[in-house]
Amino acid sequence: QVQLVESGGGAVQTGGSLRLSCAASGRAFINTFMGWFRQAPGKEREFVAAIRWTSYSADSVKGRFTISRDNAKNSVYLQMNSLKPEDTAVYYCAAEPRGDYVTPNYVYWGQGTQVTVSS
């Protein structure tokens, strides 16, 4: 059974940092995209960042968030710096997109971790 388990969420003040981790088990995701998405209350799930051999990120987080992966640990990470209140959301880890890496149509999803940024 494939599982993605996120950790590292929490509450921080504006300008703070958090590092999210996502550990995959049940199969290896070496040659496929792994990504991070987020969903704020009342909003659709949106793309944050993805990585295969190259990383990609949404314009709203460029220069502040960095995605990385460790294939030996079957894990992906999201370093979030200079956090803003508008970054508040549930953050989801995902693996193996059915189409492009931006659309939230991945095969595997984690359960989500809450990130709250206060002003």
Short mmCIF file of N, CA and C in Angstrom, two decimals:
data_model
loop_
_atom_site.label_atom_id
_atom_site.label_comp_id
_atom_site.label_asym_id
_atom_site.label_seq_id
_atom_site.Cartn_x
_atom_site.Cartn_y
_atom_site.Cartn_z
N GLN A 1 0.84 -1.20 0.00
CA GLN A 1 0.00 0.00 0.00
C GLN A 1 0.87 1.24 0.00
N VAL A 2 0.61 2.12 -0.95
CA VAL A 2 1.39 3.34 -1.06
C VAL A 2 0.86 4.39 -0.08
N GLN A 3 1.77 5.02 0.64
CA GLN A 3 1.39 6.09 1.55
C GLN A 3 2.33 7.27 1.42
N LEU A 4 1.78 8.47 1.50
CA LEU A 4 2.55 9.69 1.59
C LEU A 4 2.19 10.34 2.92
N VAL A 5 3.18 10.61 3.73
CA VAL A 5 2.92 11.17 5.05
C VAL A 5 3.66 12.49 5.20
N GLU A 6 2.89 13.57 5.37
CA GLU A 6 3.49 14.89 5.53
C GLU A 6 3.74 15.19 7.01
N SER A 7 4.70 16.04 7.25
CA SER A 7 4.96 16.54 8.59
C SER A 7 5.61 17.91 8.48
N GLY A 8 5.63 18.63 9.61
CA GLY A 8 6.33 19.90 9.63
C GLY A 8 5.45 21.13 9.61
N GLY A 9 4.15 20.95 9.48
CA GLY A 9 3.27 22.11 9.50
C GLY A 9 3.21 22.72 10.88
N GLY A 10 2.58 23.89 10.97
CA GLY A 10 2.45 24.54 12.26
C GLY A 10 2.02 25.98 12.09
N ALA A 11 2.15 26.75 13.17
CA ALA A 11 1.76 28.15 13.18
C ALA A 11 2.99 29.02 13.37
N VAL A 12 3.12 30.02 12.50
CA VAL A 12 4.25 30.94 12.59
C VAL A 12 3.75 32.35 12.33
N GLN A 13 4.58 33.32 12.64
CA GLN A 13 4.24 34.71 12.35
C GLN A 13 4.77 35.10 10.97
N THR A 14 4.25 36.17 10.45
CA THR A 14 4.71 36.68 9.16
C THR A 14 6.23 36.83 9.17
N GLY A 15 6.83 36.35 8.08
CA GLY A 15 8.27 36.40 7.96
C GLY A 15 8.98 35.17 8.47
N GLY A 16 8.25 34.28 9.11
CA GLY A 16 8.84 33.07 9.66
C GLY A 16 9.08 32.00 8.61
N SER A 17 9.61 30.88 9.07
CA SER A 17 9.95 29.77 8.17
C SER A 17 9.41 28.46 8.72
N LEU A 18 9.12 27.56 7.80
CA LEU A 18 8.75 26.18 8.13
C LEU A 18 9.34 25.28 7.06
N ARG A 19 9.58 24.04 7.44
CA ARG A 19 10.05 23.04 6.48
C ARG A 19 9.10 21.86 6.53
N LEU A 20 8.44 21.61 5.43
CA LEU A 20 7.54 20.47 5.32
C LEU A 20 8.31 19.28 4.77
N SER A 21 7.96 18.11 5.28
CA SER A 21 8.55 16.87 4.79
C SER A 21 7.43 15.94 4.35
N CYS A 22 7.73 15.12 3.37
CA CYS A 22 6.78 14.12 2.89
C CYS A 22 7.55 12.83 2.65
N ALA A 23 7.21 11.82 3.41
CA ALA A 23 7.87 10.53 3.29
C ALA A 23 6.94 9.56 2.58
N ALA A 24 7.44 8.95 1.52
CA ALA A 24 6.65 7.99 0.75
C ALA A 24 7.05 6.57 1.13
N SER A 25 6.08 5.70 1.13
CA SER A 25 6.35 4.28 1.38
C SER A 25 5.46 3.44 0.48
N GLY A 26 5.86 2.22 0.26
CA GLY A 26 5.07 1.31 -0.56
C GLY A 26 5.57 1.17 -1.98
N ARG A 27 6.26 2.19 -2.50
CA ARG A 27 6.93 2.13 -3.80
C ARG A 27 7.87 3.31 -3.90
N ALA A 28 8.79 3.21 -4.83
CA ALA A 28 9.75 4.28 -5.03
C ALA A 28 9.22 5.26 -6.07
N PHE A 29 9.52 6.55 -5.87
CA PHE A 29 9.09 7.59 -6.80
C PHE A 29 10.30 8.31 -7.37
N ILE A 30 11.24 7.55 -7.88
CA ILE A 30 12.49 8.15 -8.32
C ILE A 30 12.34 8.89 -9.64
N ASN A 31 11.63 8.34 -10.58
CA ASN A 31 11.58 8.91 -11.93
C ASN A 31 10.27 9.60 -12.25
N THR A 32 9.57 10.05 -11.25
CA THR A 32 8.32 10.73 -11.50
C THR A 32 8.27 12.02 -10.69
N PHE A 33 7.36 12.87 -11.06
CA PHE A 33 7.19 14.11 -10.32
C PHE A 33 6.62 13.85 -8.93
N MET A 34 7.14 14.62 -7.98
CA MET A 34 6.50 14.76 -6.68
C MET A 34 6.24 16.25 -6.50
N GLY A 35 5.13 16.56 -5.88
CA GLY A 35 4.76 17.96 -5.78
C GLY A 35 4.11 18.34 -4.47
N TRP A 36 3.99 19.63 -4.30
CA TRP A 36 3.26 20.20 -3.16
C TRP A 36 2.12 21.07 -3.69
N PHE A 37 0.98 20.90 -3.10
CA PHE A 37 -0.18 21.72 -3.39
C PHE A 37 -0.70 22.27 -2.07
N ARG A 38 -1.56 23.28 -2.16
CA ARG A 38 -2.17 23.81 -0.94
C ARG A 38 -3.61 24.18 -1.21
N GLN A 39 -4.38 24.17 -0.15
CA GLN A 39 -5.79 24.52 -0.26
C GLN A 39 -6.21 25.33 0.94
N ALA A 40 -6.62 26.57 0.68
CA ALA A 40 -7.13 27.45 1.72
C ALA A 40 -8.64 27.27 1.82
N PRO A 41 -9.25 27.61 2.96
CA PRO A 41 -10.69 27.46 3.11
C PRO A 41 -11.45 28.19 2.02
N GLY A 42 -12.38 27.51 1.38
CA GLY A 42 -13.20 28.12 0.35
C GLY A 42 -12.52 28.29 -0.99
N LYS A 43 -11.31 27.80 -1.10
CA LYS A 43 -10.57 27.95 -2.37
C LYS A 43 -10.23 26.57 -2.95
N GLU A 44 -9.90 26.57 -4.22
CA GLU A 44 -9.50 25.32 -4.88
C GLU A 44 -8.05 24.98 -4.51
N ARG A 45 -7.77 23.72 -4.63
CA ARG A 45 -6.39 23.27 -4.40
C ARG A 45 -5.51 23.86 -5.49
N GLU A 46 -4.36 24.41 -5.09
CA GLU A 46 -3.49 25.07 -6.07
C GLU A 46 -2.07 24.53 -6.00
N PHE A 47 -1.42 24.61 -7.13
CA PHE A 47 -0.03 24.16 -7.28
C PHE A 47 0.90 25.08 -6.50
N VAL A 48 1.86 24.48 -5.80
CA VAL A 48 2.90 25.24 -5.10
C VAL A 48 4.25 24.98 -5.74
N ALA A 49 4.64 23.73 -5.83
CA ALA A 49 5.95 23.39 -6.38
C ALA A 49 5.98 21.91 -6.75
N ALA A 50 6.85 21.56 -7.67
CA ALA A 50 7.02 20.17 -8.07
C ALA A 50 8.46 19.94 -8.47
N ILE A 51 8.86 18.69 -8.42
CA ILE A 51 10.24 18.35 -8.75
C ILE A 51 10.32 16.97 -9.37
N ARG A 52 11.09 16.88 -10.43
CA ARG A 52 11.44 15.56 -10.95
C ARG A 52 12.96 15.53 -10.96
N TRP A 53 13.59 15.95 -12.07
CA TRP A 53 15.03 16.21 -12.04
C TRP A 53 15.30 17.70 -11.91
N THR A 54 14.29 18.50 -12.28
CA THR A 54 14.33 19.96 -12.15
C THR A 54 13.14 20.36 -11.29
N SER A 55 13.29 21.46 -10.59
CA SER A 55 12.20 21.93 -9.75
C SER A 55 11.44 23.06 -10.43
N TYR A 56 10.17 23.16 -10.09
CA TYR A 56 9.30 24.19 -10.62
C TYR A 56 8.46 24.72 -9.45
N SER A 57 8.12 26.00 -9.50
CA SER A 57 7.32 26.56 -8.42
C SER A 57 6.36 27.61 -8.97
N ALA A 58 5.30 27.83 -8.22
CA ALA A 58 4.32 28.84 -8.59
C ALA A 58 4.92 30.23 -8.43
N ASP A 59 4.44 31.17 -9.23
CA ASP A 59 4.95 32.53 -9.15
C ASP A 59 4.77 33.12 -7.76
N SER A 60 3.70 32.74 -7.09
CA SER A 60 3.38 33.32 -5.78
C SER A 60 4.38 32.92 -4.69
N VAL A 61 5.16 31.88 -4.95
CA VAL A 61 6.11 31.42 -3.92
C VAL A 61 7.55 31.48 -4.40
N LYS A 62 7.77 31.86 -5.65
CA LYS A 62 9.14 31.94 -6.17
C LYS A 62 9.99 32.85 -5.31
N GLY A 63 11.18 32.39 -5.03
CA GLY A 63 12.11 33.18 -4.22
C GLY A 63 11.91 33.02 -2.73
N ARG A 64 10.81 32.37 -2.34
CA ARG A 64 10.53 32.16 -0.91
C ARG A 64 10.49 30.67 -0.55
N PHE A 65 9.95 29.85 -1.42
CA PHE A 65 9.82 28.41 -1.16
C PHE A 65 10.80 27.65 -2.04
N THR A 66 11.35 26.58 -1.50
CA THR A 66 12.26 25.73 -2.25
C THR A 66 11.86 24.27 -2.06
N ILE A 67 11.65 23.58 -3.17
CA ILE A 67 11.33 22.16 -3.12
C ILE A 67 12.61 21.36 -3.36
N SER A 68 12.73 20.26 -2.66
CA SER A 68 13.89 19.37 -2.87
C SER A 68 13.43 17.94 -2.61
N ARG A 69 14.27 17.01 -3.03
CA ARG A 69 13.92 15.60 -2.81
C ARG A 69 15.16 14.82 -2.44
N ASP A 70 14.95 13.73 -1.75
CA ASP A 70 16.01 12.80 -1.40
C ASP A 70 15.53 11.43 -1.84
N ASN A 71 15.99 10.97 -3.00
CA ASN A 71 15.53 9.70 -3.54
C ASN A 71 15.91 8.51 -2.64
N ALA A 72 17.02 8.63 -1.96
CA ALA A 72 17.44 7.55 -1.08
C ALA A 72 16.45 7.37 0.07
N LYS A 73 15.80 8.46 0.46
CA LYS A 73 14.82 8.40 1.53
C LYS A 73 13.39 8.40 1.00
N ASN A 74 13.26 8.43 -0.34
CA ASN A 74 11.93 8.44 -0.95
C ASN A 74 11.09 9.57 -0.38
N SER A 75 11.71 10.74 -0.28
CA SER A 75 11.08 11.87 0.39
C SER A 75 11.21 13.15 -0.42
N VAL A 76 10.28 14.05 -0.19
CA VAL A 76 10.31 15.38 -0.80
C VAL A 76 10.09 16.40 0.31
N TYR A 77 10.68 17.58 0.13
CA TYR A 77 10.64 18.60 1.16
C TYR A 77 10.21 19.94 0.57
N LEU A 78 9.69 20.79 1.41
CA LEU A 78 9.35 22.14 1.00
C LEU A 78 9.83 23.10 2.07
N GLN A 79 10.89 23.82 1.76
CA GLN A 79 11.40 24.84 2.67
C GLN A 79 10.66 26.14 2.37
N MET A 80 9.99 26.67 3.38
CA MET A 80 9.18 27.86 3.19
C MET A 80 9.75 28.99 4.05
N ASN A 81 10.20 30.03 3.40
CA ASN A 81 10.75 31.20 4.09
C ASN A 81 9.89 32.42 3.80
N SER A 82 10.10 33.46 4.59
CA SER A 82 9.36 34.72 4.40
C SER A 82 7.87 34.47 4.26
N LEU A 83 7.33 33.70 5.15
CA LEU A 83 5.92 33.32 5.06
C LEU A 83 5.00 34.52 5.25
N LYS A 84 3.89 34.48 4.55
CA LYS A 84 2.89 35.54 4.58
C LYS A 84 1.54 34.96 5.01
N PRO A 85 0.66 35.79 5.52
CA PRO A 85 -0.67 35.28 5.91
C PRO A 85 -1.39 34.58 4.76
N GLU A 86 -1.17 35.02 3.54
CA GLU A 86 -1.84 34.39 2.41
C GLU A 86 -1.28 33.01 2.09
N ASP A 87 -0.23 32.60 2.76
CA ASP A 87 0.29 31.24 2.61
C ASP A 87 -0.46 30.26 3.50
N THR A 88 -1.34 30.76 4.35
CA THR A 88 -2.11 29.90 5.24
C THR A 88 -2.98 28.95 4.44
N ALA A 89 -2.83 27.66 4.69
CA ALA A 89 -3.56 26.64 3.94
C ALA A 89 -3.20 25.26 4.50
N VAL A 90 -3.92 24.27 4.03
CA VAL A 90 -3.50 22.89 4.23
C VAL A 90 -2.59 22.53 3.06
N TYR A 91 -1.42 22.04 3.36
CA TYR A 91 -0.44 21.69 2.33
C TYR A 91 -0.44 20.17 2.12
N TYR A 92 -0.52 19.79 0.85
CA TYR A 92 -0.58 18.38 0.48
C TYR A 92 0.63 17.98 -0.36
N CYS A 93 1.15 16.84 -0.05
CA CYS A 93 2.19 16.22 -0.85
C CYS A 93 1.50 15.30 -1.88
N ALA A 94 2.05 15.24 -3.08
CA ALA A 94 1.46 14.39 -4.11
C ALA A 94 2.56 13.74 -4.94
N ALA A 95 2.24 12.61 -5.54
CA ALA A 95 3.22 11.91 -6.37
C ALA A 95 2.53 11.33 -7.60
N GLU A 96 3.27 11.33 -8.71
CA GLU A 96 2.87 10.75 -9.98
C GLU A 96 1.66 11.44 -10.60
N PRO A 97 1.87 12.53 -11.29
CA PRO A 97 0.76 13.22 -11.96
C PRO A 97 0.21 12.39 -13.10
N ARG A 98 -1.10 12.49 -13.31
CA ARG A 98 -1.74 11.79 -14.43
C ARG A 98 -1.53 12.57 -15.72
N GLY A 99 -1.30 13.87 -15.60
CA GLY A 99 -1.06 14.71 -16.77
C GLY A 99 0.14 15.60 -16.50
N ASP A 100 -0.07 16.91 -16.55
CA ASP A 100 1.04 17.82 -16.25
C ASP A 100 1.23 17.93 -14.75
N TYR A 101 2.35 18.51 -14.33
CA TYR A 101 2.67 18.53 -12.91
C TYR A 101 1.96 19.65 -12.16
N VAL A 102 1.34 20.58 -12.87
CA VAL A 102 0.69 21.73 -12.24
C VAL A 102 -0.74 21.41 -11.80
N THR A 103 -1.39 20.58 -12.56
CA THR A 103 -2.80 20.25 -12.27
C THR A 103 -2.87 19.28 -11.10
N PRO A 104 -3.76 19.54 -10.13
CA PRO A 104 -3.86 18.64 -8.98
C PRO A 104 -4.57 17.34 -9.32
N ASN A 105 -4.03 16.59 -10.24
CA ASN A 105 -4.59 15.33 -10.67
C ASN A 105 -3.50 14.26 -10.59
N TYR A 106 -3.01 14.07 -9.38
CA TYR A 106 -1.96 13.10 -9.12
C TYR A 106 -2.58 11.79 -8.63
N VAL A 107 -1.84 10.72 -8.78
CA VAL A 107 -2.33 9.41 -8.36
C VAL A 107 -2.33 9.28 -6.85
N TYR A 108 -1.28 9.75 -6.22
CA TYR A 108 -1.12 9.55 -4.78
C TYR A 108 -1.09 10.90 -4.04
N TRP A 109 -1.74 10.93 -2.88
CA TRP A 109 -1.83 12.15 -2.07
C TRP A 109 -1.57 11.83 -0.60
N GLY A 110 -0.98 12.79 0.09
CA GLY A 110 -0.88 12.69 1.52
C GLY A 110 -2.14 13.22 2.18
N GLN A 111 -2.16 13.17 3.49
CA GLN A 111 -3.36 13.58 4.22
C GLN A 111 -3.42 15.08 4.46
N GLY A 112 -2.30 15.77 4.25
CA GLY A 112 -2.27 17.22 4.42
C GLY A 112 -1.74 17.63 5.77
N THR A 113 -1.11 18.80 5.79
CA THR A 113 -0.61 19.37 7.04
C THR A 113 -0.94 20.86 7.05
N GLN A 114 -1.43 21.34 8.17
CA GLN A 114 -1.88 22.73 8.27
C GLN A 114 -0.71 23.67 8.47
N VAL A 115 -0.71 24.75 7.70
CA VAL A 115 0.25 25.84 7.88
C VAL A 115 -0.57 27.10 8.13
N THR A 116 -0.29 27.76 9.24
CA THR A 116 -1.01 28.98 9.59
C THR A 116 0.00 30.10 9.83
N VAL A 117 -0.17 31.20 9.10
CA VAL A 117 0.73 32.33 9.23
C VAL A 117 -0.07 33.52 9.75
N SER A 118 0.32 34.03 10.89
CA SER A 118 -0.40 35.15 11.49
C SER A 118 0.35 36.45 11.25
N SER A 119 -0.42 37.53 11.17
CA SER A 119 0.19 38.83 10.90
C SER A 119 0.59 39.52 12.20
#
